[in-house]
Short mmCIF file of C-alpha atoms in Angstrom, two decimals:
data_model
loop_
_atom_site.label_atom_id
_atom_site.label_comp_id
_atom_site.label_asym_id
_atom_site.label_seq_id
_atom_site.Cartn_x
_atom_site.Cartn_y
_atom_site.Cartn_z
CA MET Y 1 3.69 -60.61 -84.02
CA LYS Y 2 1.74 -60.16 -87.22
CA GLN Y 3 3.89 -59.51 -90.32
CA VAL Y 4 2.47 -57.61 -93.29
CA ASP Y 5 3.69 -55.38 -96.07
CA ILE Y 6 1.43 -52.47 -95.20
CA CYS Y 7 -0.34 -51.63 -91.96
CA ILE Y 8 -3.28 -49.32 -92.58
CA ILE Y 9 -4.54 -47.28 -89.67
CA GLY Y 10 -8.22 -46.60 -90.21
CA ALA Y 11 -10.75 -48.87 -91.91
CA GLY Y 12 -12.96 -46.21 -93.48
CA PRO Y 13 -13.59 -46.09 -97.23
CA VAL Y 14 -10.14 -44.77 -98.08
CA GLY Y 15 -8.32 -47.27 -95.84
CA LEU Y 16 -10.34 -50.08 -97.41
CA PHE Y 17 -9.65 -48.91 -100.95
CA ALA Y 18 -5.94 -48.63 -100.12
CA VAL Y 19 -6.05 -52.43 -99.64
CA PHE Y 20 -7.24 -52.73 -103.24
CA GLU Y 21 -4.56 -50.49 -104.71
CA ALA Y 22 -1.89 -52.23 -102.61
CA GLY Y 23 -3.29 -55.62 -103.60
CA LEU Y 24 -2.94 -54.90 -107.30
CA LEU Y 25 0.78 -54.49 -106.57
CA LYS Y 26 0.94 -57.72 -104.53
CA MET Y 27 1.27 -56.02 -101.17
CA ARG Y 28 -0.57 -57.58 -98.22
CA CYS Y 29 -2.39 -55.33 -95.75
CA HIS Y 30 -3.54 -55.36 -92.15
CA LEU Y 31 -6.09 -52.77 -90.99
CA ILE Y 32 -6.48 -51.38 -87.48
CA ASP Y 33 -9.44 -49.28 -86.41
CA ALA Y 34 -10.58 -47.89 -83.07
CA LEU Y 35 -14.21 -48.59 -83.90
CA PRO Y 36 -15.56 -52.13 -83.48
CA GLN Y 37 -16.67 -52.27 -87.13
CA VAL Y 38 -15.19 -51.26 -90.49
CA GLY Y 39 -16.50 -48.29 -92.46
CA GLY Y 40 -15.33 -45.33 -90.40
CA GLN Y 41 -17.67 -42.33 -90.37
CA LEU Y 42 -19.87 -43.93 -93.03
CA SER Y 43 -20.86 -46.81 -90.78
CA GLU Y 44 -20.63 -44.97 -87.47
CA ILE Y 45 -22.26 -41.64 -88.28
CA TYR Y 46 -24.37 -41.85 -91.41
CA PRO Y 47 -24.89 -45.46 -92.60
CA GLN Y 48 -28.31 -44.73 -94.12
CA LYS Y 49 -27.39 -41.49 -95.92
CA PRO Y 50 -27.05 -41.55 -99.70
CA ILE Y 51 -23.75 -40.38 -101.21
CA TYR Y 52 -23.98 -38.88 -104.68
CA ASP Y 53 -20.39 -38.15 -105.65
CA ILE Y 54 -18.81 -41.59 -105.85
CA PRO Y 55 -17.76 -41.91 -109.51
CA GLY Y 56 -19.98 -44.46 -111.23
CA SER Y 57 -22.56 -44.54 -108.43
CA PRO Y 58 -25.37 -42.05 -109.06
CA GLY Y 59 -26.45 -42.46 -105.46
CA ILE Y 60 -25.43 -45.06 -102.91
CA LEU Y 61 -26.15 -45.52 -99.21
CA ALA Y 62 -23.03 -45.08 -97.11
CA GLN Y 63 -23.28 -48.57 -95.64
CA ASP Y 64 -23.79 -50.11 -99.10
CA HIS Y 65 -20.70 -48.31 -100.31
CA ILE Y 66 -18.70 -49.89 -97.49
CA SER Y 67 -20.15 -53.32 -98.33
CA ASN Y 68 -19.08 -52.86 -101.95
CA LEU Y 69 -15.57 -51.88 -100.92
CA LEU Y 70 -15.31 -54.98 -98.69
CA LYS Y 71 -16.32 -57.13 -101.64
CA GLN Y 72 -13.85 -55.33 -103.89
CA ILE Y 73 -10.89 -56.01 -101.56
CA GLU Y 74 -11.85 -59.60 -100.72
CA PRO Y 75 -9.39 -61.06 -103.30
CA PHE Y 76 -6.50 -59.55 -101.32
CA SER Y 77 -7.47 -61.18 -97.98
CA PRO Y 78 -6.83 -58.23 -95.68
CA THR Y 79 -6.75 -58.87 -91.93
CA TYR Y 80 -8.20 -56.66 -89.22
CA SER Y 81 -7.74 -55.52 -85.64
CA LEU Y 82 -10.99 -53.73 -84.82
CA GLY Y 83 -11.83 -51.88 -81.62
CA GLU Y 84 -8.15 -51.17 -81.11
CA ARG Y 85 -6.23 -47.93 -81.23
CA VAL Y 86 -2.59 -47.77 -82.31
CA GLU Y 87 -0.63 -46.27 -79.45
CA THR Y 88 3.00 -46.47 -80.52
CA VAL Y 89 5.03 -46.80 -83.70
CA GLU Y 90 8.67 -47.88 -83.49
CA LYS Y 91 11.17 -47.97 -86.31
CA GLN Y 92 13.19 -51.22 -86.41
CA ALA Y 93 16.81 -51.78 -87.45
CA ASP Y 94 15.65 -53.19 -90.81
CA GLU Y 95 13.70 -49.95 -91.50
CA SER Y 96 10.34 -51.66 -90.88
CA PHE Y 97 7.86 -50.44 -88.27
CA THR Y 98 6.36 -52.14 -85.24
CA LEU Y 99 2.93 -50.86 -84.25
CA THR Y 100 1.43 -51.59 -80.84
CA THR Y 101 -2.24 -51.10 -80.00
CA ASN Y 102 -3.92 -50.29 -76.70
CA GLN Y 103 -4.90 -53.99 -76.50
CA GLY Y 104 -1.28 -55.06 -76.87
CA THR Y 105 -1.62 -56.30 -80.47
CA GLN Y 106 1.65 -55.91 -82.37
CA VAL Y 107 2.03 -55.61 -86.12
CA ASN Y 108 5.27 -55.40 -88.08
CA ALA Y 109 4.99 -53.65 -91.44
CA LYS Y 110 7.32 -52.22 -94.05
CA VAL Y 111 4.97 -49.34 -94.70
CA ILE Y 112 2.38 -47.52 -92.61
CA VAL Y 113 -0.59 -45.85 -94.24
CA ILE Y 114 -2.57 -43.54 -92.00
CA ALA Y 115 -6.13 -43.36 -93.27
CA GLY Y 116 -7.49 -42.20 -89.96
CA GLY Y 117 -10.17 -39.74 -91.09
CA LEU Y 118 -10.63 -37.28 -88.27
CA GLY Y 119 -8.83 -39.49 -85.79
CA SER Y 120 -10.13 -42.25 -83.59
CA PHE Y 121 -13.66 -42.04 -82.25
CA GLU Y 122 -13.56 -41.70 -78.51
CA PRO Y 123 -16.26 -41.24 -75.90
CA ARG Y 124 -17.26 -37.68 -75.07
CA LYS Y 125 -16.65 -36.91 -71.44
CA PRO Y 126 -18.86 -34.72 -69.31
CA ALA Y 127 -17.18 -31.88 -67.42
CA ILE Y 128 -17.06 -33.42 -63.96
CA GLU Y 129 -14.12 -32.83 -61.69
CA ASN Y 130 -12.21 -36.00 -60.71
CA LEU Y 131 -13.76 -38.00 -63.54
CA ASP Y 132 -10.32 -39.22 -64.65
CA VAL Y 133 -9.47 -40.36 -61.11
CA PHE Y 134 -12.13 -43.06 -61.38
CA GLU Y 135 -11.38 -44.18 -64.94
CA ASN Y 136 -9.54 -47.43 -65.74
CA GLY Y 137 -11.43 -49.92 -63.63
CA LYS Y 138 -12.27 -47.64 -60.70
CA GLY Y 139 -15.91 -47.14 -61.55
CA VAL Y 140 -16.24 -44.74 -64.51
CA ILE Y 141 -16.87 -46.62 -67.75
CA TYR Y 142 -17.59 -45.03 -71.12
CA MET Y 143 -18.32 -48.12 -73.18
CA VAL Y 144 -20.24 -51.16 -72.03
CA LYS Y 145 -18.38 -54.20 -73.27
CA ASP Y 146 -19.36 -56.87 -70.75
CA PRO Y 147 -22.80 -56.25 -69.21
CA GLU Y 148 -22.13 -58.95 -66.59
CA LEU Y 149 -19.78 -56.53 -64.87
CA PHE Y 150 -22.87 -54.65 -63.69
CA ARG Y 151 -24.82 -57.57 -62.23
CA ASP Y 152 -26.07 -56.73 -58.70
CA LYS Y 153 -24.30 -53.36 -58.74
CA ASN Y 154 -25.52 -49.82 -58.18
CA ILE Y 155 -25.27 -48.04 -61.50
CA VAL Y 156 -25.71 -44.43 -62.54
CA LEU Y 157 -26.09 -43.83 -66.27
CA ALA Y 158 -25.88 -40.33 -67.74
CA GLY Y 159 -27.06 -39.20 -71.16
CA GLY Y 160 -30.16 -38.93 -73.30
CA GLY Y 161 -29.26 -40.48 -76.63
CA ASP Y 162 -30.19 -43.85 -78.03
CA SER Y 163 -27.36 -45.74 -76.38
CA ALA Y 164 -28.23 -44.31 -72.94
CA LEU Y 165 -31.80 -45.55 -73.41
CA ASP Y 166 -30.77 -48.95 -74.75
CA TRP Y 167 -28.33 -49.66 -71.95
CA THR Y 168 -30.79 -48.46 -69.32
CA ILE Y 169 -33.31 -51.00 -70.57
CA HIS Y 170 -30.73 -53.76 -70.79
CA LEU Y 171 -28.90 -53.17 -67.52
CA SER Y 172 -32.08 -52.58 -65.50
CA LYS Y 173 -32.63 -56.35 -65.70
CA ILE Y 174 -29.41 -57.25 -63.93
CA ALA Y 175 -28.36 -54.26 -61.83
CA LYS Y 176 -29.07 -53.95 -58.13
CA SER Y 177 -30.17 -50.37 -58.77
CA LEU Y 178 -30.08 -48.19 -61.85
CA THR Y 179 -30.37 -44.43 -62.02
CA LEU Y 180 -30.63 -42.63 -65.36
CA VAL Y 181 -29.75 -38.93 -65.30
CA HIS Y 182 -30.75 -36.76 -68.25
CA ARG Y 183 -30.38 -33.04 -68.78
CA ASN Y 184 -33.79 -32.59 -70.42
CA GLU Y 185 -37.25 -33.80 -69.51
CA THR Y 186 -37.85 -35.69 -72.73
CA PHE Y 187 -35.91 -38.05 -74.96
CA ARG Y 188 -35.94 -37.15 -78.64
CA GLY Y 189 -34.42 -40.28 -80.07
CA ALA Y 190 -35.99 -43.74 -80.45
CA PRO Y 191 -39.57 -43.19 -79.17
CA ASP Y 192 -40.01 -46.92 -78.44
CA SER Y 193 -36.99 -47.03 -76.17
CA ALA Y 194 -38.00 -43.78 -74.46
CA GLU Y 195 -41.45 -45.23 -73.72
CA GLN Y 196 -39.89 -48.36 -72.23
CA VAL Y 197 -37.64 -46.26 -70.02
CA PHE Y 198 -40.59 -44.22 -68.70
CA GLN Y 199 -42.46 -47.46 -68.07
CA LEU Y 200 -39.51 -48.90 -66.12
CA ALA Y 201 -39.47 -45.74 -64.02
CA ASN Y 202 -43.24 -45.94 -63.37
CA ASP Y 203 -42.87 -49.56 -62.29
CA GLY Y 204 -40.14 -48.59 -59.86
CA LYS Y 205 -37.54 -50.67 -61.69
CA ILE Y 206 -35.26 -47.71 -62.34
CA ASN Y 207 -34.71 -44.29 -60.87
CA LEU Y 208 -35.23 -41.72 -63.63
CA ILE Y 209 -33.89 -38.25 -62.85
CA LEU Y 210 -34.71 -35.64 -65.47
CA LYS Y 211 -33.68 -32.00 -65.90
CA SER Y 212 -30.61 -32.78 -63.84
CA ASN Y 213 -26.85 -33.05 -64.09
CA ILE Y 214 -24.09 -34.88 -62.28
CA THR Y 215 -22.05 -32.35 -60.34
CA ARG Y 216 -19.63 -34.42 -58.30
CA ILE Y 217 -18.39 -37.95 -57.89
CA SER Y 218 -16.43 -39.41 -55.02
CA GLY Y 219 -15.07 -42.57 -53.52
CA ASN Y 220 -12.10 -43.96 -51.69
CA GLY Y 221 -10.01 -45.35 -54.55
CA GLN Y 222 -13.15 -46.91 -55.99
CA LEU Y 223 -16.21 -44.88 -56.96
CA ASN Y 224 -19.04 -45.07 -54.42
CA GLU Y 225 -21.11 -41.90 -54.72
CA VAL Y 226 -22.52 -39.67 -57.45
CA VAL Y 227 -24.06 -36.29 -56.63
CA ILE Y 228 -26.86 -35.11 -58.92
CA ALA Y 229 -28.19 -31.56 -59.10
CA ASP Y 230 -31.66 -30.75 -60.41
CA HIS Y 231 -32.57 -27.60 -62.34
CA ASN Y 232 -32.96 -25.70 -59.04
CA LYS Y 233 -29.39 -26.75 -58.17
CA ASP Y 234 -30.70 -28.91 -55.32
CA GLU Y 235 -28.31 -31.79 -54.84
CA THR Y 236 -28.91 -35.42 -53.94
CA ALA Y 237 -26.30 -38.10 -53.35
CA HIS Y 238 -26.67 -41.56 -54.88
CA ALA Y 239 -24.73 -44.71 -54.07
CA ALA Y 240 -22.90 -45.85 -57.20
CA ASP Y 241 -20.49 -48.67 -57.94
CA TYR Y 242 -20.39 -47.58 -61.56
CA LEU Y 243 -20.98 -44.38 -63.47
CA ILE Y 244 -21.58 -44.81 -67.19
CA PRO Y 245 -21.56 -41.47 -69.05
CA LEU Y 246 -22.99 -42.03 -72.53
CA PHE Y 247 -22.59 -38.86 -74.56
CA GLY Y 248 -21.70 -40.27 -77.94
CA LEU Y 249 -18.36 -40.47 -79.69
CA SER Y 250 -16.18 -37.72 -81.01
CA PRO Y 251 -13.09 -38.04 -83.17
CA LYS Y 252 -9.69 -37.23 -81.70
CA LEU Y 253 -6.29 -37.30 -83.41
CA GLY Y 254 -4.96 -39.13 -80.35
CA PRO Y 255 -1.50 -40.70 -80.23
CA ILE Y 256 -0.87 -39.99 -83.96
CA ALA Y 257 0.08 -36.49 -82.85
CA ASP Y 258 3.12 -37.94 -81.03
CA TRP Y 259 4.71 -39.89 -83.87
CA GLY Y 260 6.98 -37.14 -85.17
CA LEU Y 261 4.77 -36.31 -88.14
CA ASN Y 262 4.26 -32.76 -89.31
CA VAL Y 263 0.76 -31.87 -88.18
CA ASP Y 264 -1.18 -28.74 -89.05
CA ARG Y 265 -4.60 -28.07 -87.49
CA ASN Y 266 -5.28 -31.73 -86.65
CA ALA Y 267 -4.22 -32.90 -90.14
CA ILE Y 268 -1.00 -34.56 -91.33
CA GLN Y 269 1.02 -32.66 -93.91
CA VAL Y 270 1.88 -34.71 -97.00
CA ASP Y 271 3.70 -34.39 -100.30
CA THR Y 272 1.13 -34.60 -103.11
CA PHE Y 273 3.59 -36.55 -105.27
CA ASP Y 274 2.75 -39.73 -103.33
CA TYR Y 275 0.99 -38.58 -100.13
CA SER Y 276 4.09 -39.39 -98.10
CA THR Y 277 4.62 -37.74 -94.74
CA ASN Y 278 7.89 -36.30 -93.44
CA VAL Y 279 8.73 -39.77 -92.04
CA PRO Y 280 9.99 -42.11 -94.80
CA GLY Y 281 7.73 -45.17 -95.06
CA ILE Y 282 4.71 -43.48 -93.48
CA PHE Y 283 1.95 -42.19 -95.79
CA ALA Y 284 -1.30 -40.40 -94.97
CA VAL Y 285 -4.39 -40.53 -97.18
CA GLY Y 286 -7.99 -39.35 -96.95
CA ASP Y 287 -9.47 -36.82 -94.55
CA ILE Y 288 -6.53 -36.99 -92.15
CA ASN Y 289 -4.02 -35.40 -94.51
CA THR Y 290 -3.63 -31.83 -95.66
CA TYR Y 291 -1.97 -30.13 -98.62
CA PRO Y 292 -2.63 -27.02 -100.67
CA GLY Y 293 -6.01 -27.49 -102.34
CA LYS Y 294 -7.06 -30.40 -100.12
CA LEU Y 295 -10.69 -31.44 -100.48
CA LYS Y 296 -12.13 -33.86 -97.95
CA LEU Y 297 -13.92 -36.10 -100.40
CA ILE Y 298 -13.98 -39.88 -100.54
CA LEU Y 299 -13.10 -39.77 -104.24
CA CYS Y 300 -10.01 -37.66 -103.52
CA GLY Y 301 -8.94 -40.18 -100.89
CA PHE Y 302 -9.22 -42.96 -103.47
CA HIS Y 303 -6.92 -41.08 -105.82
CA GLU Y 304 -4.46 -40.50 -103.00
CA ALA Y 305 -4.47 -44.21 -102.15
CA ALA Y 306 -3.63 -45.14 -105.75
CA LEU Y 307 -0.63 -42.83 -105.87
CA MET Y 308 0.50 -43.86 -102.41
CA ALA Y 309 0.60 -47.54 -103.46
CA GLN Y 310 3.04 -46.78 -106.29
CA SER Y 311 5.56 -45.33 -103.82
CA ALA Y 312 4.87 -47.88 -101.09
CA PHE Y 313 5.90 -50.58 -103.57
CA LYS Y 314 9.49 -49.30 -103.44
CA TYR Y 315 9.63 -49.94 -99.69
CA VAL Y 316 8.06 -53.40 -99.93
CA TYR Y 317 9.95 -54.62 -103.03
CA PRO Y 318 13.10 -52.48 -103.22
CA GLU Y 319 14.72 -54.82 -105.76
CA GLN Y 320 11.81 -54.93 -108.18
CA LYS Y 321 10.78 -52.65 -111.03
CA LEU Y 322 7.20 -51.53 -110.92
CA SER Y 323 5.28 -51.87 -114.17
CA PHE Y 324 1.87 -50.28 -114.27
CA LYS Y 325 -1.00 -52.49 -115.45
CA TYR Y 326 -4.71 -51.80 -115.98
CA THR Y 327 -7.16 -54.17 -114.27
CA THR Y 328 -8.77 -54.57 -117.73
CA VAL Y 329 -5.60 -56.23 -118.97
CA ASN Y 330 -4.79 -58.67 -116.17
CA GLY Y 331 -7.93 -58.69 -114.07
CA VAL Y 332 -7.61 -58.91 -110.31
CA ASN Y 333 -5.31 -61.68 -109.15
CA SER Y 334 -6.14 -62.77 -105.65
CA PHE Y 335 -3.64 -63.91 -103.05
CA MET O 1 -26.03 -9.13 -95.43
CA VAL O 2 -26.45 -9.67 -91.69
CA ASN O 3 -24.22 -8.81 -88.78
CA ILE O 4 -23.55 -11.59 -86.33
CA THR O 5 -21.18 -11.41 -83.37
CA VAL O 6 -19.11 -14.53 -82.89
CA GLU O 7 -17.27 -15.39 -79.70
CA ASP O 8 -14.40 -17.84 -80.19
CA ARG O 9 -12.97 -20.33 -77.71
CA ASN O 10 -10.71 -17.70 -76.17
CA GLY O 11 -13.66 -15.44 -75.41
CA THR O 12 -12.76 -12.93 -78.13
CA GLN O 13 -15.83 -11.44 -79.78
CA GLN O 14 -15.87 -10.26 -83.35
CA GLN O 15 -18.70 -8.84 -85.40
CA LEU O 16 -18.91 -10.44 -88.83
CA GLU O 17 -20.76 -9.28 -91.90
CA ILE O 18 -22.26 -12.37 -93.43
CA PRO O 19 -23.92 -12.76 -96.83
CA THR O 20 -27.37 -14.34 -96.77
CA ASP O 21 -27.70 -14.85 -100.52
CA MET O 22 -25.21 -17.67 -100.92
CA GLY O 23 -27.23 -20.51 -99.45
CA LEU O 24 -24.80 -21.01 -96.59
CA ASN O 25 -25.57 -22.21 -93.12
CA LEU O 26 -23.81 -20.77 -90.08
CA MET O 27 -21.47 -23.78 -89.68
CA GLU O 28 -20.26 -23.43 -93.27
CA PHE O 29 -19.64 -19.73 -92.81
CA LEU O 30 -17.75 -20.23 -89.52
CA LYS O 31 -15.60 -22.92 -91.12
CA ALA O 32 -14.91 -20.77 -94.17
CA SER O 33 -13.91 -17.96 -91.80
CA GLU O 34 -11.34 -20.36 -90.28
CA TYR O 35 -12.93 -20.66 -86.88
CA ASP O 36 -11.88 -23.83 -85.06
CA ILE O 37 -14.91 -25.96 -85.70
CA MET O 38 -14.78 -29.62 -86.70
CA ALA O 39 -18.18 -30.17 -88.31
CA THR O 40 -17.28 -33.83 -88.71
CA CYS O 41 -20.43 -34.91 -90.49
CA GLY O 42 -20.39 -31.95 -92.85
CA GLY O 43 -23.81 -30.58 -91.93
CA MET O 44 -26.16 -33.54 -91.54
CA ALA O 45 -26.94 -32.88 -87.86
CA MET O 46 -25.26 -36.15 -87.06
CA CYS O 47 -22.17 -35.34 -85.01
CA ALA O 48 -22.86 -32.26 -82.85
CA THR O 49 -19.32 -30.91 -83.28
CA CYS O 50 -20.69 -27.57 -84.58
CA HIS O 51 -22.42 -26.95 -81.24
CA ILE O 52 -22.87 -23.23 -80.53
CA GLU O 53 -24.44 -21.31 -77.69
CA VAL O 54 -26.77 -18.50 -78.68
CA LEU O 55 -25.99 -15.62 -76.31
CA GLU O 56 -28.48 -13.20 -77.89
CA GLY O 57 -31.22 -13.72 -80.43
CA LEU O 58 -32.41 -17.27 -79.80
CA ASP O 59 -35.94 -16.11 -80.70
CA LYS O 60 -34.76 -15.12 -84.18
CA LEU O 61 -34.13 -18.76 -85.04
CA GLY O 62 -36.52 -21.39 -86.30
CA GLU O 63 -37.53 -24.52 -84.40
CA ARG O 64 -35.06 -27.34 -83.94
CA ILE O 65 -35.84 -30.46 -85.92
CA ASP O 66 -35.89 -33.82 -84.11
CA GLN O 67 -32.49 -34.81 -85.46
CA GLU O 68 -30.93 -31.65 -83.99
CA TYR O 69 -32.59 -32.22 -80.59
CA ASP O 70 -31.42 -35.81 -80.71
CA MET O 71 -27.79 -34.83 -81.31
CA LEU O 72 -27.87 -32.05 -78.71
CA ASP O 73 -29.15 -34.66 -76.25
CA THR O 74 -25.92 -36.59 -76.70
CA LEU O 75 -23.80 -33.64 -75.54
CA PRO O 76 -22.81 -33.36 -71.90
CA ASP O 77 -22.64 -29.57 -72.00
CA ALA O 78 -25.67 -28.50 -74.05
CA ASP O 79 -28.44 -26.35 -72.60
CA ASP O 80 -31.55 -24.47 -73.72
CA ASN O 81 -29.41 -21.98 -75.67
CA SER O 82 -27.61 -24.68 -77.61
CA ARG O 83 -27.94 -25.08 -81.36
CA LEU O 84 -26.09 -26.89 -84.09
CA ALA O 85 -24.66 -24.24 -86.41
CA CYS O 86 -25.15 -26.51 -89.43
CA GLN O 87 -28.91 -26.37 -88.93
CA LEU O 88 -29.03 -22.57 -89.04
CA GLN O 89 -29.51 -21.38 -92.59
CA LEU O 90 -28.21 -17.80 -92.78
CA LYS O 91 -31.06 -15.37 -93.24
CA ASP O 92 -31.85 -11.70 -92.66
CA GLU O 93 -33.79 -12.29 -89.42
CA MET O 94 -30.52 -13.36 -87.77
CA ASP O 95 -29.14 -9.81 -87.83
CA GLY O 96 -27.73 -8.78 -84.46
CA MET O 97 -27.33 -12.28 -83.08
CA VAL O 98 -24.50 -13.11 -80.70
CA ILE O 99 -23.19 -16.66 -80.64
CA LYS O 100 -20.40 -18.53 -78.94
CA ILE O 101 -18.56 -21.53 -80.39
CA ARG O 102 -18.85 -24.52 -78.06
CA GLY O 103 -18.32 -27.78 -79.97
CA GLU O 104 -15.22 -29.83 -79.16
CA TYR O 105 -12.16 -29.34 -81.31
#
């Protein structure tokens, strides 16, 4: 099990900056994020958008801001578990916490800092009855991790965004059959990819079904059929070993809601003295917290992280006195 | 001022008087009125969580830009009456519209 002073849930800008503030006080951090990369919303949703209200940066691209933060926290050697979601938090006899992720990773920490933004990004699910029956290895897959799984299989892909187009192109090379179902008759994103998909359909390499929706799925334990309805509600059945619905990601609070924290409208209530939650040793900073006057701004999250670190110090070094020092006096001492 | 009827997730309809001189878009107004709407990306047409269905008055609205179409394409439950509220700048022509909040929450 990994041992750290602070386990930070969420590797967006505020989670990353929390590493810096903790590092100045000699506290080592581990970050866990459900997304496969750091940066949170900035990297996932708007990497190429300029941000104008970061103090000292008249205008900076979201992804560049994340790169700068990574450089800023480098001296404190944070560690990461990416693409994992924290499922459970257990208090230990010594007052520390053990966190367990959906991949089975375990981290022991004296302090937990939840910097989870709007929650963990999870795949959007279409409204199809029985969809959940075929999840978890029974044929319905929301994220393609290992393309080899689909070699020589009958695949139905649903969606019209960039990732639906990209995976159609990629998987058409190895699948036994591939059917792409899209609600509209055109694809608005990535014109190059859309053109390739139409070409694949013209060449008979894929089955492209437009202006249609999936209405039913069935199988005996394992998925074997997907029923697709066109705009006239005429249905056709298609053999399918796998159904891959690709409708983007949407943030969900997820298991955090079950950890005994006071939650109000999908946000964690905190004390503005140090952004502590109602559970001693657990703090919440950034977009995921709420308090009177809360503003969801990156710069506010940075401030919250700085104050949080002062209180977290008391959990990590209960015997020591904390003396506040400016970075201009001592610089940044790596560890 | 315009009057727009908003249907919430429970199916309750309410007519709201909305100012058009404050530079707000419909998402911002709905959020300020404490409707359950996430608007994750804050109005950049990049998350589709402010998805609404226009029940009446679709013709009063301007064309969708590519980015809005692109995001609506990612939703499993969007149709021809779907819009992103963040892309609808409040203006006088919208008077009498009826909309329903759809985006996930």
